Coordinates of N, CA and C in Angstrom, one line a residue:
T1 N 18.9 -5.1 20.1 CA 18.1 -5.1 18.8 C 16.8 -5.2 19.7
P2 N 15.9 -4.1 19.6 CA 14.2 -4.5 20.4 C 13.8 -5.8 20.1
S3 N 13.0 -6.3 21.0 CA 12.3 -7.7 20.5 C 10.9 -7.1 19.8
T4 N 10.3 -8.3 19.2 CA 9.2 -7.7 18.5 C 8.2 -8.5 18.5
S5 N 7.1 -8.3 17.9 CA 5.8 -9.1 18.0 C 5.4 -9.3 16.1
A6 N 4.9 -10.2 15.4 CA 4.8 -10.5 14.4 C 3.4 -10.2 13.9
S7 N 3.2 -9.6 12.7 CA 2.0 -9.4 11.9 C 2.2 -9.6 10.7
S8 N 1.1 -8.8 9.3 CA 1.4 -8.9 8.0 C 1.0 -7.6 7.2
G9 N 1.5 -7.3 5.9 CA 1.4 -6.3 5.1 C 1.4 -6.5 3.4
L10 N 1.6 -5.2 2.6 CA 1.9 -5.2 1.1 C 2.7 -3.8 0.8
S11 N 3.3 -3.7 -0.3 CA 3.9 -2.6 -0.6 C 4.0 -2.5 -2.1
S12 N 4.5 -1.2 -2.9 CA 5.2 -1.1 -4.2 C 5.7 0.1 -4.4
S13 N 6.0 0.9 -5.2 CA 7.2 2.0 -5.7 C 6.9 3.4 -5.9
S14 N 7.7 4.4 -5.5 CA 7.0 5.9 -6.0 C 8.3 7.2 -5.6
V15 N 8.3 8.2 -6.6 CA 9.5 8.8 -6.6 C 9.5 10.2 -5.6
A16 N 9.5 10.0 -4.5 CA 9.5 11.4 -3.7 C 9.9 10.6 -2.2
S17 N 10.6 11.3 -1.4 CA 11.0 11.0 0.0 C 9.6 10.4 0.7
A18 N 9.9 9.3 1.6 CA 8.3 9.2 2.3 C 8.7 8.6 3.7
S19 N 8.6 9.6 4.8 CA 8.8 9.5 5.7 C 8.1 9.2 7.1
E20 N 7.1 8.9 7.2 CA 6.4 9.1 8.6 C 5.4 8.2 9.4
C21 N 4.4 7.5 8.3 CA 3.5 6.2 9.0 C 3.1 5.2 8.5
S22 N 2.5 4.2 8.5 CA 2.1 2.3 7.8 C 1.1 1.6 8.5
S23 N 1.2 0.4 8.7 CA 0.3 -0.5 9.2 C 0.6 -1.8 9.7
D24 N -0.2 -3.0 10.5 CA 0.4 -4.2 10.7 C -0.6 -5.2 10.9
D25 N -0.5 -6.6 11.0 CA -1.6 -7.5 11.3 C -1.0 -8.9 11.9
E26 N -1.4 -10.0 11.0 CA -1.2 -11.1 11.6 C 0.3 -11.9 10.6
A27 N 0.8 -12.5 11.3 CA 1.8 -13.4 10.4 C 1.6 -14.3 9.1
I28 N 2.3 -13.9 8.4 CA 2.2 -14.6 7.3 C 3.5 -14.7 6.4
Q29 N 3.4 -16.0 5.6 CA 4.7 -16.4 4.9 C 4.6 -15.6 3.9
S30 N 6.0 -15.3 3.3 CA 6.4 -14.8 2.4 C 6.0 -15.4 0.8
H31 N 5.8 -14.7 -0.1 CA 5.1 -15.7 -1.5 C 6.1 -15.2 -2.6
P32 N 6.7 -15.7 -3.5 CA 7.2 -15.1 -4.6 C 6.4 -14.3 -5.5
C33 N 6.9 -12.8 -6.1 CA 6.6 -11.8 -6.9 C 6.0 -12.0 -8.0
R34 N 5.1 -11.5 -8.6 CA 4.5 -12.0 -9.8 C 4.4 -10.6 -10.6
I35 N 4.5 -10.7 -12.6 CA 4.4 -9.9 -12.9 C 2.9 -9.7 -13.7
T36 N 2.5 -8.6 -13.5 CA 1.0 -8.3 -14.3 C 1.2 -7.2 -15.0
N37 N 0.0 -7.0 -15.8 CA 0.1 -5.9 -16.7 C -1.0 -4.9 -16.8
A38 N -1.3 -4.2 -15.4 CA -2.2 -3.5 -14.8 C -1.6 -2.3 -14.1
S39 N -1.8 -0.8 -14.8 CA -1.2 -0.1 -13.4 C -2.1 1.6 -14.1
P40 N -2.8 2.0 -13.3 CA -3.3 3.3 -14.1 C -2.6 4.4 -13.7
V41 N -1.9 3.8 -12.9 CA -0.3 5.2 -12.5 C 0.5 6.2 -13.3
G42 N -0.1 7.4 -13.5 CA 1.1 8.0 -14.7 C 1.3 7.1 -15.6
K43 N 2.7 7.6 -16.2 CA 3.6 6.8 -17.2 C 4.1 5.7 -16.7
M44 N 4.0 5.2 -16.0 CA 4.3 3.9 -15.3 C 4.5 2.5 -16.1
A45 N 5.7 1.9 -16.1 CA 6.1 1.0 -17.1 C 4.4 -0.2 -17.3
V46 N 4.2 -0.7 -18.3 CA 3.2 -1.6 -18.6 C 3.5 -2.8 -17.5
N47 N 4.3 -3.2 -17.6 CA 4.5 -4.6 -16.3 C 4.6 -4.2 -14.7
T48 N 3.7 -4.4 -14.0 CA 3.6 -4.1 -12.6 C 3.7 -5.3 -11.6
M49 N 4.8 -5.0 -10.7 CA 5.1 -6.3 -10.0 C 4.4 -6.3 -8.9
H50 N 3.4 -7.2 -8.3 CA 2.8 -7.6 -7.2 C 3.2 -8.6 -6.7
C51 N 3.3 -8.3 -5.2 CA 3.9 -9.6 -4.1 C 2.1 -10.1 -3.3
N52 N 2.6 -11.4 -3.1 CA 1.8 -11.9 -2.1 C 2.2 -12.2 -0.4
L53 N 2.6 -11.2 0.2 CA 3.1 -11.2 1.5 C 1.8 -11.3 2.1
G54 N 0.6 -11.0 2.2 CA -0.5 -11.1 2.8 C -0.6 -9.7 3.7
N55 N -1.6 -9.8 4.5 CA -2.0 -8.7 5.7 C -2.2 -7.4 4.8
T56 N -2.9 -7.1 3.8 CA -3.3 -6.1 3.0 C -4.0 -5.1 3.9
R57 N -3.5 -3.9 3.8 CA -4.0 -2.7 4.5 C -4.3 -1.7 3.6
T58 N -5.5 -0.6 3.6 CA -5.5 0.6 3.1 C -4.9 1.7 3.9
M59 N -3.7 1.9 3.5 CA -2.8 2.8 4.3 C -2.9 4.4 3.5
Y60 N -2.3 5.4 4.3 CA -2.4 6.7 3.9 C -0.9 7.5 4.0
H61 N -0.2 7.8 2.8 CA 0.8 8.9 3.1 C 0.9 10.1 3.0
A62 N 1.3 11.0 3.8 CA 1.0 12.7 3.3 C 2.2 13.5 3.2
T63 N 2.1 14.1 1.9 CA 3.3 14.6 1.6 C 2.9 16.0 0.7
A64 N 3.9 16.7 0.3 CA 3.9 17.8 -0.4 C 3.5 17.7 -1.8
L65 N 2.4 18.3 -2.6 CA 1.9 18.1 -3.4 C 2.8 17.8 -4.9
S66 N 4.0 18.7 -4.7 CA 4.6 18.3 -5.6 C 5.6 16.8 -5.8
S67 N 5.7 16.3 -4.6 CA 6.1 14.8 -4.5 C 5.1 14.1 -4.8
A68 N 3.6 14.0 -4.1 CA 2.6 13.2 -4.5 C 2.5 13.4 -6.0
L69 N 2.5 14.2 -6.8 CA 2.7 14.4 -8.3 C 3.7 13.7 -9.1
S70 N 4.9 13.5 -8.5 CA 5.6 13.2 -8.7 C 5.6 11.5 -8.7
I71 N 5.2 10.8 -7.3 CA 5.0 9.6 -7.0 C 3.9 9.0 -8.2
M72 N 2.9 9.8 -8.2 CA 1.9 9.5 -9.3 C 2.2 9.2 -10.1
Q73 N 3.1 9.8 -11.1 CA 3.3 10.1 -12.6 C 4.4 9.2 -12.8
S74 N 5.4 9.0 -11.7 CA 6.3 8.0 -12.3 C 6.1 6.3 -11.5
G75 N 5.2 6.3 -10.5 CA 4.7 5.0 -10.0 C 5.8 4.5 -8.8
H76 N 6.6 5.4 -8.6 CA 7.8 4.9 -7.2 C 7.5 6.1 -6.0
F77 N 7.7 5.3 -4.9 CA 7.9 5.9 -3.7 C 9.5 5.8 -3.2
L78 N 10.3 6.9 -2.8 CA 11.9 7.0 -2.7 C 11.6 6.8 -1.0
P79 N 12.2 5.8 -0.3 CA 12.1 5.7 1.0 C 13.0 7.3 1.6
G80 N 12.5 7.3 2.7 CA 13.2 8.5 3.4 C 14.9 7.8 4.2
R81 N 15.6 8.5 4.6 CA 17.0 7.9 5.0 C 16.9 7.8 6.2
G82 N 15.8 7.9 7.4 CA 15.9 7.9 8.2 C 14.6 8.1 9.0
G83 N 13.8 7.8 10.2 CA 12.9 8.0 11.1 C 13.0 7.2 12.5
Y84 N 11.6 7.2 12.9 CA 11.3 6.4 14.0 C 11.5 5.1 14.3
L85 N 11.3 4.6 12.8 CA 11.5 3.1 12.7 C 12.6 3.1 11.7
G86 N 13.9 3.9 11.3 CA 14.8 3.6 10.9 C 14.2 4.0 9.3
P87 N 15.2 3.8 8.4 CA 15.0 4.5 7.0 C 13.7 3.6 6.3
G88 N 13.0 4.6 5.4 CA 11.8 3.5 4.8 C 10.7 4.2 4.3
I89 N 9.6 3.6 4.1 CA 8.4 4.6 3.4 C 7.5 4.4 4.4
Y90 N 7.2 5.5 5.1 CA 6.0 5.5 6.2 C 4.7 5.6 6.0
F91 N 3.5 5.3 6.4 CA 2.3 5.5 6.4 C 1.4 5.1 7.7
C92 N 0.1 5.7 7.8 CA -0.7 5.6 8.3 C -2.2 4.9 8.1
R93 N -2.8 4.4 9.1 CA -4.1 3.5 8.8 C -5.3 4.8 8.7
D94 N -5.1 6.0 9.2 CA -6.0 7.0 9.2 C -5.4 8.5 8.5
P95 N -6.2 8.8 7.4 CA -5.5 9.8 7.0 C -5.1 11.0 7.3
A96 N -5.7 11.4 8.3 CA -5.5 12.7 9.2 C -4.5 12.3 10.0
S97 N -4.3 11.2 10.6 CA -3.0 10.9 11.6 C -1.6 11.1 10.2
A98 N -2.0 10.5 9.1 CA -0.7 10.6 8.0 C -0.6 12.0 7.8
L99 N -1.4 13.0 7.5 CA -1.1 14.5 7.5 C -0.4 15.2 8.9
N100 N -1.0 14.9 9.9 CA -0.3 15.7 11.3 C 1.4 14.9 11.4
R101 N 1.5 13.5 10.7 CA 2.8 13.1 11.2 C 3.8 13.4 9.7
S102 N 3.3 13.8 8.7 CA 3.9 14.2 7.6 C 4.9 15.3 7.7
Q103 N 6.3 14.8 6.9 CA 7.6 16.1 7.2 C 8.1 15.8 6.1
P104 N 7.1 16.6 5.0 CA 7.7 16.6 3.6 C 9.0 17.7 3.6
K105 N 9.9 17.3 2.6 CA 11.0 18.0 2.7 C 10.8 19.0 1.6
S106 N 9.6 19.3 0.8 CA 9.5 20.3 -0.2 C 8.2 21.0 0.5
K107 N 8.6 22.3 -0.1 CA 7.4 23.3 0.4 C 6.1 23.0 -0.6
G108 N 5.1 23.8 0.2 CA 3.9 24.0 -0.3 C 3.0 22.9 0.4
P109 N 1.6 23.2 -0.4 CA 0.4 22.5 0.3 C 1.0 20.8 0.3
R110 N 0.1 20.2 1.1 CA 0.7 18.7 1.5 C -1.0 18.0 1.3
V111 N -0.6 17.0 0.6 CA -2.0 16.3 0.1 C -1.6 14.5 0.7
V112 N -2.9 13.8 0.7 CA -2.5 12.6 1.3 C -2.9 11.5 0.0
L113 N -2.1 11.0 0.0 CA -2.5 9.6 -1.0 C -2.6 8.1 -0.2
G114 N -3.7 7.4 -0.8 CA -4.2 6.6 -0.3 C -3.6 5.0 -1.0
F115 N -3.7 3.8 -0.5 CA -3.1 2.9 -1.6 C -3.1 1.4 -0.5
E116 N -3.5 0.5 -1.3 CA -3.3 -0.6 -0.6 C -1.8 -1.2 -0.3
V117 N -1.4 -1.8 0.5 CA 0.0 -2.3 0.8 C 0.0 -3.7 1.7
Q118 N 0.6 -4.6 1.3 CA 0.6 -5.6 1.5 C 1.8 -5.6 2.8
M119 N 1.4 -5.7 4.1 CA 2.5 -5.5 5.3 C 3.1 -6.8 5.3
G120 N 2.6 -8.2 5.5 CA 3.4 -9.0 5.2 C 3.5 -9.3 7.0
R121 N 4.7 -9.7 7.4 CA 5.1 -10.0 8.8 C 5.8 -8.8 9.5
T122 N 4.7 -8.1 10.4 CA 5.0 -6.8 11.0 C 5.8 -7.3 12.4
Q123 N 6.9 -6.4 12.4 CA 7.8 -6.3 13.8 C 7.3 -4.8 14.3
T124 N 6.9 -5.4 15.9 CA 6.6 -3.8 16.6 C 8.0 -4.1 17.9
P125 N 8.5 -2.9 17.6 CA 9.5 -2.8 18.8 C 9.1 -2.5 20.2
A126 N 9.6 -3.3 21.2 CA 9.4 -3.5 22.6 C 9.3 -2.0 23.3
R127 N 10.1 -1.3 22.5 CA 10.4 0.0 23.1 C 10.4 1.2 22.1
K128 N 10.0 2.4 22.3 CA 10.2 3.6 21.5 C 11.7 3.8 21.1
I129 N 11.6 3.9 19.5 CA 13.1 4.0 19.0 C 13.4 5.4 18.8
P130 N 14.5 6.1 19.0 CA 14.9 7.6 18.8 C 14.7 7.7 17.6
W131 N 14.8 8.5 16.6 CA 15.1 9.1 15.5 C 16.6 8.5 14.7
T132 N 16.7 7.7 13.9 CA 17.6 7.3 13.4 C 17.7 6.8 12.0
E133 N 19.2 6.8 11.1 CA 19.2 6.4 9.9 C 19.4 5.0 10.0
E134 N 19.7 4.2 10.7 CA 20.1 2.4 11.0 C 19.0 1.9 10.7
I135 N 19.0 0.7 9.9 CA 18.1 -0.2 9.7 C 17.5 -1.0 10.9
Q136 N 16.3 -0.7 11.6 CA 15.6 -1.6 12.6 C 14.9 -2.9 12.4
L137 N 14.9 -3.2 11.0 CA 13.6 -4.4 10.5 C 14.6 -5.5 10.5
E138 N 14.1 -6.5 11.3 CA 15.0 -7.7 11.5 C 14.5 -8.5 10.7
A139 N 15.4 -9.6 10.5 CA 15.2 -10.5 9.1 C 13.9 -11.6 9.8
G140 N 13.2 -11.8 8.5 CA 12.0 -12.4 8.4 C 10.8 -11.3 8.5
F141 N 11.2 -9.9 8.7 CA 10.1 -9.3 8.8 C 10.0 -8.1 7.6
H142 N 8.7 -7.7 7.4 CA 8.2 -7.2 6.1 C 8.0 -5.7 6.2
S143 N 7.7 -5.5 7.6 CA 7.3 -4.1 7.5 C 7.5 -3.9 9.3
M144 N 7.1 -2.5 9.9 CA 7.1 -2.2 11.4 C 6.1 -1.5 11.8
K145 N 5.7 -1.2 12.6 CA 4.8 -0.4 13.3 C 5.5 -0.2 14.7
A146 N 5.2 1.2 15.0 CA 5.6 1.9 15.8 C 4.9 1.1 17.4
S147 N 5.5 1.3 18.2 CA 5.4 1.2 19.6 C 4.4 1.6 20.5
G148 N 3.3 1.5 21.2 CA 2.7 2.3 22.3 C 1.1 2.1 21.2
K149 N 0.4 2.0 22.5 CA -1.1 2.1 22.5 C -1.7 3.3 21.5
G150 N -2.1 2.7 20.4 CA -2.9 4.0 19.6 C -1.9 4.2 18.5
N151 N -0.8 4.2 18.4 CA 0.0 4.6 17.8 C 0.0 4.1 16.0
D152 N -0.5 4.6 15.2 CA -0.8 4.9 13.9 C 0.6 5.2 13.2
C153 N 1.3 4.8 13.3 CA 2.8 4.5 12.2 C 3.3 3.4 12.1
Y154 N 3.5 3.4 10.6 CA 4.1 2.0 10.4 C 5.0 2.3 8.7
M155 N 5.9 1.3 8.8 CA 7.0 1.3 7.7 C 7.2 0.6 6.8
I156 N 7.6 0.4 5.9 CA 8.3 -0.9 5.1 C 9.4 -0.2 4.6
P157 N 10.6 -0.7 4.4 CA 12.0 0.1 4.0 C 12.4 0.5 2.9
D158 N 11.5 -0.2 1.6 CA 11.3 0.3 0.4 C 10.1 -0.3 -0.3
N159 N 10.3 0.1 -1.6 CA 9.3 -0.8 -2.4 C 9.7 -1.7 -3.7
N160 N 10.8 -2.4 -2.7 CA 11.5 -3.6 -3.7 C 10.7 -4.5 -4.3
Q161 N 9.8 -5.0 -3.0 CA 9.2 -6.4 -3.2 C 7.5 -5.8 -3.9
A162 N 7.8 -4.7 -3.8 CA 6.1 -4.2 -4.7 C 4.9 -4.2 -3.8
Q163 N 5.2 -4.1 -2.6 CA 4.3 -4.7 -1.3 C 3.4 -2.9 -1.6
I164 N 3.5 -2.2 -2.1 CA 2.1 -1.0 -2.1 C 1.9 -1.2 -3.8
D165 N 0.6 -1.5 -3.6 CA 0.0 -1.9 -4.8 C -0.4 -0.4 -5.3
M166 N 0.5 -0.3 -6.6 CA 0.7 1.1 -7.1 C -0.7 1.3 -8.1
T167 N -1.5 0.2 -8.7 CA -2.6 0.1 -9.2 C -3.6 0.9 -8.4
T168 N -3.6 1.1 -7.2 CA -4.7 1.4 -6.1 C -4.2 2.7 -5.7
L169 N -3.1 3.7 -6.2 CA -2.7 4.7 -5.5 C -3.8 6.1 -5.9
R170 N -4.3 6.3 -5.2 CA -5.2 7.8 -5.4 C -5.0 8.6 -4.6
M171 N -5.4 10.0 -5.0 CA -4.8 11.2 -4.0 C -6.4 11.2 -2.9
H172 N -5.9 11.0 -1.7 CA -7.0 11.0 -0.8 C -7.9 12.5 -0.5
E173 N -9.3 12.9 -0.5 CA -9.9 14.2 -0.4 C -9.8 14.0 1.3
L174 N -9.5 15.4 1.6 CA -9.9 15.2 3.2 C -10.7 16.2 3.2

């Protein structure tokens, strides 16, 4: 198991496979999630779950237009089955980086989605991990950041803790 350093962040849910970038920050304690009543995203349920992991960042995820529309309509991200940080939802802090790193499974034009993510405590592996379907995130961490200077790739395993604030989800203009 690679050694790690701590950071922080946020997350939510969407319906398309998410696979290449994400964010980091300082160590924050986990807090219980709460239910609130607002979400401009598609036909998403009236009750939207929000968590309070801290280390909130604006992040970007690039995908095929059809997948982006599905995410916005449903309010759910589906984690990819593998990647350089293991299976999860990947994002970048920079929209251009997200577009360059994207690996959409659907054909067609690619677009970039922007949203707020609570990264919580972020694990940074001591070394680069090859593409894998094995879970890499260690207990006590909420997100991962790829190692290496200037690497703009982050991942959360899923949005079960509502780290992605779906009320902030927007298609980003490039």
